[in-house]
Amino acid sequence: MRAAWMLAVLAGTAPAQDGALLIRNATIHPVTSPPVENASLLVRDGMIAEIGAKIAAPKGTAVVEGRGLHVYPGMIDSGTTLGMAEIGSVRETSDVRELGEFNPQLRSLIAVNPSSEHIPVARANGITMAVTLPGGGIIAGQAGLVQLDGWTWEEMAVRPAVATRVLFPVLSTVTAGEFFERRRTIPYEEARRKHEADLQKLRLFVEDARRYQREKEAGATRVDLKFEAMLPVLEGKRPLMITAVRERAIREALEFTRREKLRMILAEPREMSQPLLKEVKERSIPVILGPVHSLPLDEDSPYDSQYTFPAELLRAGILFAFASFESDSVRNLPYQAAAAVAYGLPHEEALKAVTINAARIWGVDDQTGSIETGKRADLILTDGDPLETRTQVKLMLLRGRRVSLESKHTRLYEKYMARP
């Protein structure tokens, strides 16, 4: 037995969950339909096999009593550096940024450390998947969707490239520090020239990529990895995930993608006028929201502007999801969604924004994001509403396999609770 286990470890494969598993007498929250009380759920071969009031457990099935407990789909963080950055002040533990302004060929998945201490902490709060984001430059690289369990990044990968991340050029007199450099203030005219130059660089890069595309179609054999990585973007197979915070940057990003006829996901917007909301809705552009627990952008902005923004997007009919955009705060994802509930976002919509809506945006809603037969058994069993801070996750399944909920936090808690 020990030899078989060691062989599995050396082969880089996590031991599979043996047999089927039945959760019975629980309240099941499919998310896409109303909750079902006193129901049972059968998991077989990593998939949700059956949901019903009474399910006979096949021989050899592990049974989990769910009376008084709730079953939810696992939550998805739609933008994070989880596994790519460990300690913010120690540059050696960060593998988020790369040198250069245009790196569409880089895959963030390769930089993910499966042994990061932040991953089990996120799991303990019900997060089962995350979109890993590269940073730095203008085109930072490819964002990937991972499940939060696995010995290697290959095992964690769900979709290696769900979007190409763009940090859209911003007109600012404060320069962003790269690789732990200090920020500095520059004159407005210098900032304006830099902004225009960066926009021109982006346009020329896309123009060069289109020229490369035409050459390939004509039979050219030259290979350029940067432009090869842009082909799915130009063909409309992969969206650009564009980070644009303020009104001007968002407007310029919309103009750029409209002119270039590129698909787009808008990330981290914090102010949008009605005309922008209308265009985003008409073009079916999904939005990834950053932390709701944020201060207003300006001194004269309403104090609750970031708290009410999700409800505003909902009223505009825009598909959106929540993201942490960090590595150490992924565990707070459900609480960010909950904060928006107190400011007008319906509870069921907040829950969708961290489950099925995120899955829809990333193209995996046929696999995960809700509790339906035939989908992956990515589930959490809780003693209450996962958006509530007091709720505890009692069990997590990833593809039907039980995943440990132990973390450095729980180990330290147990250590000091046992102190004489």
Coordinates of C-alpha atoms in Angstrom, one line a residue:
M1 CA 0.0 0.0 0.0
R2 CA 2.8 2.4 1.0
A3 CA 4.7 1.5 -2.2
A4 CA 1.6 2.3 -4.3
W5 CA 1.1 5.6 -2.6
M6 CA 4.8 6.6 -3.1
L7 CA 4.5 5.6 -6.8
A8 CA 1.5 7.9 -7.1
V9 CA 3.4 10.8 -5.6
L10 CA 6.5 10.2 -7.7
A11 CA 4.3 10.1 -10.8
G12 CA 2.8 13.5 -9.9
T13 CA -0.8 12.4 -9.6
A14 CA -3.1 12.9 -6.6
P15 CA -4.7 9.7 -5.3
A16 CA -8.2 9.4 -6.8
Q17 CA -11.3 9.2 -4.6
D18 CA -12.4 5.6 -4.4
G19 CA -16.0 4.8 -5.3
A20 CA -19.1 7.0 -5.2
L21 CA -20.1 9.5 -2.6
L22 CA -23.7 10.4 -1.4
I23 CA -24.6 13.5 0.5
R24 CA -28.0 13.0 2.0
N25 CA -30.7 15.1 3.8
A26 CA -29.0 18.4 3.0
T27 CA -30.3 21.7 1.5
I28 CA -28.9 21.8 -2.0
H29 CA -28.4 25.3 -3.7
P30 CA -28.0 24.7 -7.4
V31 CA -27.7 28.5 -7.9
T32 CA -29.4 28.3 -11.3
S33 CA -32.7 27.2 -9.7
P34 CA -34.3 27.5 -6.2
P35 CA -32.8 25.6 -3.2
V36 CA -34.0 22.1 -2.6
E37 CA -34.5 21.1 1.1
N38 CA -33.9 17.6 2.5
A39 CA -32.4 16.4 -0.8
S40 CA -29.6 14.0 -1.7
L41 CA -26.8 14.3 -4.2
L42 CA -24.8 11.4 -5.7
V43 CA -21.3 11.8 -6.9
R44 CA -19.8 9.2 -9.2
D45 CA -16.5 9.3 -11.2
G46 CA -16.0 12.9 -10.3
M47 CA -19.3 14.1 -11.7
I48 CA -22.7 14.9 -10.3
A49 CA -24.6 11.7 -11.1
E50 CA -28.0 12.3 -9.5
I51 CA -30.0 14.8 -7.4
G52 CA -33.2 13.9 -5.7
A53 CA -35.3 13.6 -2.6
K54 CA -34.4 9.9 -2.0
I55 CA -31.4 8.3 -3.6
A56 CA -30.5 4.7 -2.9
A57 CA -26.8 4.5 -2.2
P58 CA -25.1 2.0 -4.5
K59 CA -23.0 -0.7 -2.8
G60 CA -19.7 0.7 -1.5
T61 CA -20.8 4.3 -1.6
A62 CA -19.4 6.6 1.1
V63 CA -22.3 8.4 2.8
V64 CA -22.1 11.9 4.2
E65 CA -25.0 13.0 6.5
G66 CA -26.0 16.5 5.5
R67 CA -28.8 17.2 7.9
G68 CA -28.8 20.9 8.8
L69 CA -26.0 21.5 6.3
H70 CA -26.0 23.2 2.8
V71 CA -24.4 22.1 -0.5
Y72 CA -23.2 24.9 -2.8
P73 CA -21.1 24.9 -6.0
G74 CA -17.5 25.8 -5.3
M75 CA -16.7 29.5 -5.7
I76 CA -14.4 31.0 -8.5
D77 CA -12.1 33.9 -8.1
S78 CA -12.1 35.6 -11.5
G79 CA -8.7 37.3 -11.2
T80 CA -5.8 36.6 -8.8
T81 CA -2.1 36.1 -8.4
L82 CA -2.7 33.1 -6.2
G83 CA 0.3 30.7 -6.3
M84 CA 2.4 33.4 -8.1
A85 CA 3.1 35.7 -5.2
E86 CA 3.7 34.6 -1.7
I87 CA 5.1 37.6 0.4
G88 CA 4.5 41.0 -1.1
S89 CA 7.6 42.6 0.3
V90 CA 9.9 39.8 -0.8
R91 CA 10.5 40.0 -4.5
E92 CA 12.0 36.5 -4.7
T93 CA 8.6 35.0 -3.8
S94 CA 6.8 36.9 -6.6
D95 CA 6.7 35.5 -10.2
V96 CA 3.9 37.7 -11.5
R97 CA 5.7 40.2 -13.7
E98 CA 8.0 39.8 -16.7
L99 CA 10.4 42.2 -18.4
G100 CA 9.2 43.9 -21.6
E101 CA 6.0 45.6 -22.6
F102 CA 4.5 42.9 -24.9
N103 CA 4.5 39.3 -23.7
P104 CA 1.3 37.7 -25.1
Q105 CA 3.1 34.4 -25.3
L106 CA 3.7 34.0 -21.6
R107 CA 1.4 31.7 -19.6
S108 CA 0.7 32.6 -16.0
L109 CA -0.1 28.9 -15.2
I110 CA 3.6 28.0 -15.4
A111 CA 4.4 30.4 -12.6
V112 CA 1.8 28.9 -10.2
N113 CA 3.3 27.2 -7.2
P114 CA 1.0 24.4 -6.1
S115 CA 2.6 24.4 -2.6
S116 CA 1.7 28.1 -1.9
E117 CA 0.4 28.6 1.6
H118 CA -2.3 30.8 0.2
I119 CA -4.0 28.0 -1.7
P120 CA -5.3 25.9 1.2
V121 CA -6.4 29.1 3.0
A122 CA -8.5 30.0 0.0
R123 CA -9.9 26.4 -0.2
A124 CA -10.9 26.6 3.5
N125 CA -13.3 29.4 2.6
G126 CA -15.0 27.6 -0.3
I127 CA -12.9 28.8 -3.3
T128 CA -12.4 25.8 -5.7
M129 CA -11.1 27.6 -8.8
A130 CA -9.2 30.8 -9.7
V131 CA -8.1 32.7 -12.8
T132 CA -4.3 33.4 -12.5
L133 CA -3.2 36.7 -13.9
P134 CA 0.2 37.8 -15.2
G135 CA 1.3 41.4 -14.7
G136 CA 3.7 44.0 -16.0
G137 CA 4.0 45.8 -19.3
I138 CA 1.1 46.5 -21.6
I139 CA 0.2 43.0 -22.8
A140 CA 1.2 40.9 -19.8
G141 CA 0.4 37.4 -21.0
Q142 CA -2.2 34.7 -20.8
A143 CA -4.6 34.3 -17.9
G144 CA -5.3 30.6 -17.0
L145 CA -8.1 28.9 -15.0
V146 CA -7.0 26.5 -12.3
Q147 CA -8.6 24.3 -9.7
L148 CA -7.1 24.7 -6.3
D149 CA -5.7 21.2 -5.9
G150 CA -2.9 19.3 -7.6
W151 CA 0.7 18.3 -7.3
T152 CA 1.8 20.4 -10.3
W153 CA 0.5 23.3 -12.3
E154 CA -0.4 20.8 -15.1
E155 CA -2.7 19.0 -12.7
M156 CA -4.3 22.2 -11.5
A157 CA -5.0 23.5 -15.1
V158 CA -8.6 23.6 -16.1
R159 CA -8.2 26.0 -19.1
P160 CA -4.6 27.1 -19.7
A161 CA -5.5 30.3 -21.6
V162 CA -8.9 31.9 -20.9
A163 CA -7.9 35.4 -21.9
T164 CA -4.9 37.6 -22.8
R165 CA -4.4 40.2 -20.2
V166 CA -3.9 43.9 -21.2
L167 CA -2.9 46.6 -18.7
F168 CA -4.4 49.5 -20.7
P169 CA -2.2 52.6 -20.9
V170 CA -3.3 55.2 -18.4
L171 CA -2.8 58.9 -18.4
S172 CA -1.3 59.5 -14.9
T173 CA 1.3 61.8 -13.4
V174 CA 2.3 59.0 -11.0
T175 CA 4.4 56.3 -12.6
A176 CA 3.7 52.7 -11.4
G177 CA 6.7 51.1 -9.8
E178 CA 8.0 48.0 -11.7
F179 CA 9.8 45.3 -9.9
F180 CA 9.6 47.0 -6.5
E181 CA 10.8 50.4 -7.8
R182 CA 9.4 53.4 -6.0
R183 CA 6.6 55.4 -7.6
R184 CA 7.5 58.9 -8.8
T185 CA 5.6 62.0 -9.9
I186 CA 6.2 63.4 -13.4
P187 CA 4.9 66.6 -15.1
Y188 CA 1.6 66.4 -16.8
E189 CA 3.0 67.1 -20.3
E190 CA 5.5 64.2 -19.9
A191 CA 2.6 62.0 -18.7
R192 CA 0.5 62.9 -21.7
R193 CA 3.3 62.2 -24.1
K194 CA 4.0 58.8 -22.5
H195 CA 0.3 57.9 -22.6
E196 CA 0.0 58.7 -26.3
A197 CA 3.3 56.8 -27.0
D198 CA 2.0 53.7 -25.1
L199 CA -1.3 53.8 -27.0
Q200 CA 0.6 54.0 -30.3
K201 CA 2.8 51.1 -29.3
L202 CA -0.3 49.0 -28.6
R203 CA -1.9 49.9 -31.9
L204 CA 1.3 49.1 -33.8
F205 CA 1.8 45.8 -32.0
V206 CA -1.7 44.7 -33.1
E207 CA -1.1 46.0 -36.6
D208 CA 2.2 43.9 -36.8
A209 CA 0.3 40.9 -35.4
R210 CA -2.3 41.2 -38.2
R211 CA 0.5 41.5 -40.8
Y212 CA 2.0 38.3 -39.4
Q213 CA -1.5 36.6 -39.6
R214 CA -1.8 37.5 -43.3
E215 CA 1.7 36.2 -43.9
K216 CA 0.9 32.9 -42.3
E217 CA -2.3 32.6 -44.3
A218 CA -0.2 33.2 -47.5
G219 CA 2.1 30.3 -46.5
A220 CA 5.0 32.0 -44.7
T221 CA 7.1 29.7 -42.5
R222 CA 8.6 32.3 -40.2
V223 CA 7.6 31.7 -36.6
D224 CA 7.3 34.5 -34.0
L225 CA 6.1 33.4 -30.6
K226 CA 4.6 36.7 -29.6
F227 CA 2.5 37.0 -32.8
E228 CA 1.6 33.3 -32.7
A229 CA 0.1 33.9 -29.2
M230 CA -2.0 36.8 -30.7
L231 CA -3.6 34.7 -33.4
P232 CA -6.4 33.3 -31.2
V233 CA -7.1 36.9 -30.1
L234 CA -7.3 38.2 -33.7
E235 CA -9.4 35.3 -34.7
G236 CA -11.9 36.0 -32.0
K237 CA -11.3 32.8 -30.1
R238 CA -9.8 34.4 -27.1
P239 CA -10.8 37.7 -25.4
L240 CA -8.6 40.5 -24.1
M241 CA -9.0 40.9 -20.4
I242 CA -8.4 44.7 -20.2
T243 CA -7.7 46.4 -16.9
A244 CA -9.1 49.9 -17.0
V245 CA -10.1 51.7 -13.8
R246 CA -11.2 55.2 -14.7
E247 CA -13.8 56.6 -17.1
R248 CA -11.2 57.8 -19.7
A249 CA -9.2 54.6 -19.7
I250 CA -12.4 52.5 -20.1
R251 CA -13.6 54.7 -23.0
E252 CA -10.3 54.4 -24.7
A253 CA -10.3 50.6 -24.2
L254 CA -13.8 50.3 -25.7
E255 CA -12.7 52.5 -28.7
F256 CA -9.6 50.4 -29.2
T257 CA -11.4 47.0 -29.2
R258 CA -14.3 48.3 -31.3
R259 CA -11.9 49.7 -33.9
E260 CA -9.8 46.5 -33.9
K261 CA -12.8 44.2 -33.8
L262 CA -11.5 42.3 -30.7
R263 CA -13.4 40.5 -28.0
M264 CA -13.0 42.1 -24.6
I265 CA -13.5 41.5 -20.9
L266 CA -13.4 44.6 -18.8
A267 CA -11.5 44.2 -15.5
E268 CA -11.4 46.4 -12.4
P269 CA -13.6 49.3 -13.5
R270 CA -14.5 51.7 -10.7
E271 CA -16.4 54.4 -12.5
M272 CA -18.7 54.2 -15.5
S273 CA -21.1 56.8 -17.0
Q274 CA -24.4 55.8 -18.4
P275 CA -23.1 55.9 -22.1
L276 CA -20.3 53.5 -21.1
L277 CA -22.7 51.2 -19.3
K278 CA -24.9 51.2 -22.4
E279 CA -22.0 50.3 -24.8
V280 CA -20.8 47.6 -22.5
K281 CA -24.3 46.1 -22.4
E282 CA -24.8 46.4 -26.1
R283 CA -21.5 44.7 -26.9
S284 CA -22.1 42.0 -24.3
I285 CA -18.8 42.7 -22.6
P286 CA -18.5 40.9 -19.2
V287 CA -17.0 42.8 -16.3
I288 CA -14.7 41.5 -13.6
L289 CA -15.0 43.6 -10.4
G290 CA -12.2 44.2 -7.9
P291 CA -12.6 44.3 -4.2
V292 CA -15.9 46.0 -3.1
H293 CA -14.1 46.9 0.2
S294 CA -12.4 49.9 -1.5
L295 CA -12.3 53.6 -0.8
P296 CA -13.9 56.0 -3.3
L297 CA -11.7 57.1 -6.2
D298 CA -11.9 60.8 -5.5
E299 CA -12.6 63.1 -2.5
D300 CA -15.9 64.2 -3.9
S301 CA -17.1 60.6 -4.9
P302 CA -20.0 59.1 -2.9
Y303 CA -18.6 57.2 0.1
D304 CA -20.5 54.0 -1.0
S305 CA -19.6 54.3 -4.7
Q306 CA -17.7 50.9 -4.8
Y307 CA -20.4 49.2 -2.7
T308 CA -23.3 50.2 -5.0
F309 CA -21.4 49.6 -8.3
P310 CA -22.3 45.8 -8.6
A311 CA -26.0 46.7 -8.2
E312 CA -25.6 49.4 -10.9
L313 CA -24.1 46.8 -13.3
L314 CA -27.0 44.4 -12.6
R315 CA -29.6 47.1 -13.3
A316 CA -27.7 47.8 -16.6
G317 CA -28.0 44.1 -17.5
I318 CA -24.3 43.5 -17.6
L319 CA -22.8 40.1 -16.8
F320 CA -20.2 40.4 -14.0
A321 CA -18.1 38.4 -11.5
F322 CA -16.0 39.2 -8.5
A323 CA -12.2 38.9 -8.2
S324 CA -9.6 39.6 -5.5
F325 CA -6.8 40.6 -7.9
E326 CA -4.3 39.5 -5.1
S327 CA -2.9 36.3 -3.7
D328 CA -3.4 36.6 0.1
S329 CA -7.0 37.9 0.1
V330 CA -8.7 35.3 -2.1
R331 CA -10.3 33.9 1.1
N332 CA -12.3 37.2 1.3
L333 CA -14.0 36.7 -2.1
P334 CA -17.4 35.7 -0.6
Y335 CA -17.3 38.7 1.8
Q336 CA -16.7 41.1 -1.1
A337 CA -19.8 39.8 -2.7
A338 CA -21.7 40.0 0.6
A339 CA -20.8 43.6 1.0
A340 CA -22.5 44.4 -2.3
V341 CA -25.7 42.7 -1.0
A342 CA -26.0 45.3 1.8
Y343 CA -26.0 48.0 -0.9
G344 CA -28.6 46.8 -3.3
L345 CA -27.3 43.6 -5.0
P346 CA -29.8 40.7 -4.5
H347 CA -28.3 37.9 -2.5
E348 CA -28.9 35.3 -5.3
E349 CA -27.1 37.6 -7.8
A350 CA -24.1 38.0 -5.4
L351 CA -23.8 34.2 -5.2
K352 CA -24.1 33.8 -9.0
A353 CA -21.2 36.4 -9.3
V354 CA -18.8 34.0 -7.6
T355 CA -20.2 30.8 -9.2
I356 CA -22.1 30.4 -12.4
N357 CA -21.6 33.9 -13.8
A358 CA -17.8 33.5 -13.4
A359 CA -18.0 30.1 -15.1
R360 CA -20.0 31.7 -18.0
I361 CA -17.4 34.4 -18.4
W362 CA -14.6 31.9 -18.6
G363 CA -16.4 29.5 -20.8
V364 CA -16.7 26.6 -18.4
D365 CA -20.4 26.9 -17.4
D366 CA -21.0 23.5 -19.0
Q367 CA -18.6 22.0 -16.5
T368 CA -18.9 23.8 -13.3
G369 CA -20.4 26.8 -11.5
S370 CA -23.8 25.3 -10.6
I371 CA -25.1 22.0 -9.2
E372 CA -26.6 20.1 -12.1
T373 CA -26.3 16.4 -13.2
G374 CA -23.4 15.9 -15.6
K375 CA -21.3 18.7 -14.2
R376 CA -18.0 18.3 -12.3
A377 CA -18.6 17.6 -8.6
D378 CA -16.9 20.9 -7.4
L379 CA -18.9 21.3 -4.2
I380 CA -18.7 22.7 -0.7
L381 CA -20.8 21.5 2.3
T382 CA -21.3 24.3 4.7
D383 CA -23.2 25.0 8.0
G384 CA -24.7 28.2 6.6
D385 CA -24.6 30.8 3.9
P386 CA -21.1 31.0 2.4
L387 CA -21.3 34.7 2.1
E388 CA -21.6 35.0 5.9
T389 CA -18.4 35.3 7.9
R390 CA -19.5 32.9 10.6
T391 CA -20.1 30.1 8.1
Q392 CA -17.7 27.1 8.1
V393 CA -16.9 24.9 5.2
K394 CA -17.2 21.3 6.5
L395 CA -16.4 19.4 3.3
M396 CA -15.0 20.3 -0.1
L397 CA -15.0 18.1 -3.3
L398 CA -13.0 18.8 -6.4
R399 CA -14.0 16.6 -9.2
G400 CA -15.6 14.4 -6.6
R401 CA -12.4 14.0 -4.6
R402 CA -12.3 15.1 -1.0
V403 CA -9.9 18.0 -0.5
S404 CA -8.1 18.9 2.7
L405 CA -9.4 22.0 4.5
E406 CA -6.3 22.2 6.6
S407 CA -4.1 25.3 6.2
K408 CA -1.4 27.2 8.1
H409 CA -4.1 29.2 9.7
T410 CA -5.9 26.1 11.1
R411 CA -2.6 24.5 12.2
L412 CA -1.6 27.7 14.2
Y413 CA -5.1 27.9 15.7
E414 CA -4.9 24.3 16.9
K415 CA -1.3 24.8 18.2
Y416 CA -2.2 27.8 20.3
M417 CA -5.5 26.5 21.5
A418 CA -3.7 23.5 22.9
R419 CA -1.2 25.7 24.7
P420 CA -1.0 24.8 28.4

